[in-house]
Amino acid sequence: MTLAAWPSELPKPVRETYSATWGDGRQMRAADYGPPSARLRTSSVPQMATLSLKLSRAEKAVFDDFWQQELRRGSLPFTMPDPVTDGWELLSSDGSPVLDDEGQPILLSGTWTCLFAQDGLPQETLQGLTFNINFSVVVMP
């Protein structure tokens, strides 16, 4: 089965509103006395991310079609560019961009495999002619 891909017509998520919560694969045990103990229960733990998009009316139509038709109202997994990696410049240890032979910065790339989160379904607001869409995804390990 081929996963649906995030539409290239959509802009990158707004970086200022990005937030993520790491999953917890630990199993904690309370002790009769002293500190609790912990062990790794699983190493395959999803991450939760909250994202926002600022869309034109045409871009909103693309998002709506992706959500409703391609993902069957958000029930199917999909791939999307990692908003904290994809398109960022590769930096050297002193913080300056690493350049290729032509003097252009080398850009990082990364992809997530996601599902729309049950507790963070798309929510939209309208400001003038801009649609603000907020949603959460479960990022698969």
mmCIF file of C-alpha atoms in Angstrom:
data_model
loop_
_atom_site.group_PDB
_atom_site.id
_atom_site.type_symbol
_atom_site.label_atom_id
_atom_site.label_comp_id
_atom_site.label_asym_id
_atom_site.label_seq_id
_atom_site.Cartn_x
_atom_site.Cartn_y
_atom_site.Cartn_z
ATOM 1 C CA MET A 1 0.000 0.000 0.000
ATOM 2 C CA THR A 2 1.362 3.392 -0.974
ATOM 3 C CA LEU A 3 0.851 6.126 1.588
ATOM 4 C CA ALA A 4 -0.678 9.424 0.554
ATOM 5 C CA ALA A 5 1.817 12.276 0.437
ATOM 6 C CA TRP A 6 1.326 15.738 1.904
ATOM 7 C CA PRO A 7 0.290 18.008 -1.002
ATOM 8 C CA SER A 8 3.217 20.004 -2.374
ATOM 9 C CA GLU A 9 0.800 22.885 -3.083
ATOM 10 C CA LEU A 10 0.451 23.532 0.660
ATOM 11 C CA PRO A 11 2.858 25.844 2.484
ATOM 12 C CA LYS A 12 5.095 24.603 5.273
ATOM 13 C CA PRO A 13 3.546 24.661 8.756
ATOM 14 C CA VAL A 14 4.022 27.894 10.702
ATOM 15 C CA ARG A 15 7.194 27.407 12.750
ATOM 16 C CA GLU A 16 6.200 29.835 15.516
ATOM 17 C CA THR A 17 3.211 27.701 16.542
ATOM 18 C CA TYR A 18 4.891 24.279 16.247
ATOM 19 C CA SER A 19 4.920 22.147 19.379
ATOM 20 C CA ALA A 20 5.766 18.513 19.994
ATOM 21 C CA THR A 21 5.398 16.052 22.830
ATOM 22 C CA TRP A 22 7.659 13.052 23.048
ATOM 23 C CA GLY A 23 6.051 9.687 23.648
ATOM 24 C CA ASP A 24 6.914 7.754 26.776
ATOM 25 C CA GLY A 25 8.038 4.171 26.298
ATOM 26 C CA ARG A 26 8.961 3.678 29.942
ATOM 27 C CA GLN A 27 7.223 1.449 32.445
ATOM 28 C CA MET A 28 7.268 3.114 35.843
ATOM 29 C CA ARG A 29 6.921 1.135 39.060
ATOM 30 C CA ALA A 30 6.202 2.643 42.436
ATOM 31 C CA ALA A 31 8.398 1.497 45.278
ATOM 32 C CA ASP A 32 7.331 0.852 48.863
ATOM 33 C CA TYR A 33 10.035 3.329 49.823
ATOM 34 C CA GLY A 34 12.589 5.335 47.889
ATOM 35 C CA PRO A 35 12.349 6.540 44.315
ATOM 36 C CA PRO A 36 10.268 4.747 41.696
ATOM 37 C CA SER A 37 12.003 2.487 39.212
ATOM 38 C CA ALA A 38 11.713 2.673 35.458
ATOM 39 C CA ARG A 39 12.579 0.453 32.544
ATOM 40 C CA LEU A 40 12.115 0.750 28.816
ATOM 41 C CA ARG A 41 8.865 -0.975 27.905
ATOM 42 C CA THR A 42 9.079 -0.271 24.183
ATOM 43 C CA SER A 43 11.392 1.641 21.891
ATOM 44 C CA SER A 44 8.650 2.175 19.306
ATOM 45 C CA VAL A 45 6.905 5.239 20.710
ATOM 46 C CA PRO A 46 5.076 7.822 18.585
ATOM 47 C CA GLN A 47 5.547 11.560 18.997
ATOM 48 C CA MET A 48 2.670 14.054 19.029
ATOM 49 C CA ALA A 49 3.027 17.304 17.087
ATOM 50 C CA THR A 50 0.696 20.284 16.854
ATOM 51 C CA LEU A 51 0.894 22.213 13.590
ATOM 52 C CA SER A 52 -0.680 25.319 12.063
ATOM 53 C CA LEU A 53 -1.138 26.371 8.464
ATOM 54 C CA LYS A 54 -1.998 29.778 7.003
ATOM 55 C CA LEU A 55 -3.883 29.107 3.770
ATOM 56 C CA SER A 56 -5.468 31.006 0.917
ATOM 57 C CA ARG A 57 -8.909 29.912 -0.257
ATOM 58 C CA ALA A 58 -7.347 27.817 -3.051
ATOM 59 C CA GLU A 59 -4.895 26.171 -0.624
ATOM 60 C CA LYS A 60 -7.750 25.430 1.783
ATOM 61 C CA ALA A 61 -9.516 23.561 -1.031
ATOM 62 C CA VAL A 62 -6.354 21.445 -1.497
ATOM 63 C CA PHE A 63 -6.193 20.732 2.259
ATOM 64 C CA ASP A 64 -9.913 19.873 2.396
ATOM 65 C CA ASP A 65 -9.592 17.457 -0.540
ATOM 66 C CA PHE A 66 -6.517 15.833 1.026
ATOM 67 C CA TRP A 67 -8.313 15.379 4.371
ATOM 68 C CA GLN A 68 -11.683 14.275 3.000
ATOM 69 C CA GLN A 69 -10.845 12.305 -0.140
ATOM 70 C CA GLU A 70 -7.250 11.059 0.002
ATOM 71 C CA LEU A 71 -7.198 10.334 3.743
ATOM 72 C CA ARG A 72 -10.875 9.353 4.062
ATOM 73 C CA ARG A 73 -11.589 12.104 6.576
ATOM 74 C CA GLY A 74 -8.241 11.673 8.272
ATOM 75 C CA SER A 75 -8.422 7.911 8.826
ATOM 76 C CA LEU A 76 -5.395 6.927 6.687
ATOM 77 C CA PRO A 77 -1.676 7.461 7.342
ATOM 78 C CA PHE A 78 0.341 9.823 5.179
ATOM 79 C CA THR A 79 3.846 11.161 4.722
ATOM 80 C CA MET A 80 4.814 14.793 5.095
ATOM 81 C CA PRO A 81 8.034 16.825 5.177
ATOM 82 C CA ASP A 82 9.427 17.057 8.711
ATOM 83 C CA PRO A 83 8.757 20.714 9.629
ATOM 84 C CA VAL A 84 11.733 20.911 12.001
ATOM 85 C CA THR A 85 14.261 19.438 9.558
ATOM 86 C CA ASP A 86 13.134 19.672 5.952
ATOM 87 C CA GLY A 87 14.421 22.780 4.175
ATOM 88 C CA TRP A 88 16.668 23.987 7.015
ATOM 89 C CA GLU A 89 20.291 24.765 6.276
ATOM 90 C CA LEU A 90 22.993 22.335 7.360
ATOM 91 C CA LEU A 91 25.209 24.227 9.822
ATOM 92 C CA SER A 92 28.836 23.765 10.772
ATOM 93 C CA SER A 93 29.973 23.608 14.405
ATOM 94 C CA ASP A 94 30.363 27.420 14.471
ATOM 95 C CA GLY A 95 26.780 27.942 13.240
ATOM 96 C CA SER A 96 27.598 29.020 9.698
ATOM 97 C CA PRO A 97 25.855 27.327 6.735
ATOM 98 C CA VAL A 98 27.707 24.503 4.994
ATOM 99 C CA LEU A 99 27.985 25.339 1.296
ATOM 100 C CA ASP A 100 28.214 23.092 -1.769
ATOM 101 C CA ASP A 101 30.762 23.495 -4.587
ATOM 102 C CA GLU A 102 28.653 26.269 -6.141
ATOM 103 C CA GLY A 103 28.400 28.279 -2.933
ATOM 104 C CA GLN A 104 24.778 27.311 -2.226
ATOM 105 C CA PRO A 105 23.755 26.218 1.283
ATOM 106 C CA ILE A 106 23.135 22.495 1.716
ATOM 107 C CA LEU A 107 19.576 21.910 2.917
ATOM 108 C CA LEU A 108 18.464 19.118 5.225
ATOM 109 C CA SER A 109 15.570 16.858 4.354
ATOM 110 C CA GLY A 110 13.341 14.664 6.463
ATOM 111 C CA THR A 111 9.981 12.951 6.184
ATOM 112 C CA TRP A 112 7.410 11.948 8.773
ATOM 113 C CA THR A 113 4.881 9.134 8.549
ATOM 114 C CA CYS A 114 1.778 10.468 10.312
ATOM 115 C CA LEU A 115 -1.827 10.013 11.270
ATOM 116 C CA PHE A 116 -4.134 12.848 12.254
ATOM 117 C CA ALA A 117 -4.494 12.685 16.040
ATOM 118 C CA GLN A 118 -7.896 11.841 17.451
ATOM 119 C CA ASP A 119 -7.669 14.689 19.979
ATOM 120 C CA GLY A 120 -6.358 17.248 17.490
ATOM 121 C CA LEU A 121 -8.567 17.116 14.421
ATOM 122 C CA PRO A 122 -8.277 20.089 12.049
ATOM 123 C CA GLN A 123 -9.793 23.272 13.410
ATOM 124 C CA GLU A 124 -10.079 26.356 11.247
ATOM 125 C CA THR A 125 -10.485 30.044 11.843
ATOM 126 C CA LEU A 126 -10.765 32.838 9.304
ATOM 127 C CA GLN A 127 -8.833 36.106 9.527
ATOM 128 C CA GLY A 128 -9.624 38.350 6.605
ATOM 129 C CA LEU A 129 -8.868 36.225 3.543
ATOM 130 C CA THR A 130 -6.540 33.796 5.365
ATOM 131 C CA PHE A 131 -7.658 30.445 6.742
ATOM 132 C CA ASN A 132 -5.769 29.339 9.849
ATOM 133 C CA ILE A 133 -5.871 25.559 10.223
ATOM 134 C CA ASN A 134 -4.634 23.999 13.492
ATOM 135 C CA PHE A 135 -4.286 20.238 13.920
ATOM 136 C CA SER A 136 -2.273 17.541 15.650
ATOM 137 C CA VAL A 137 -0.557 14.534 14.157
ATOM 138 C CA VAL A 138 0.821 11.331 15.586
ATOM 139 C CA VAL A 139 4.323 10.896 14.151
ATOM 140 C CA MET A 140 5.079 7.210 13.763
ATOM 141 C CA PRO A 141 8.440 5.933 15.002
#
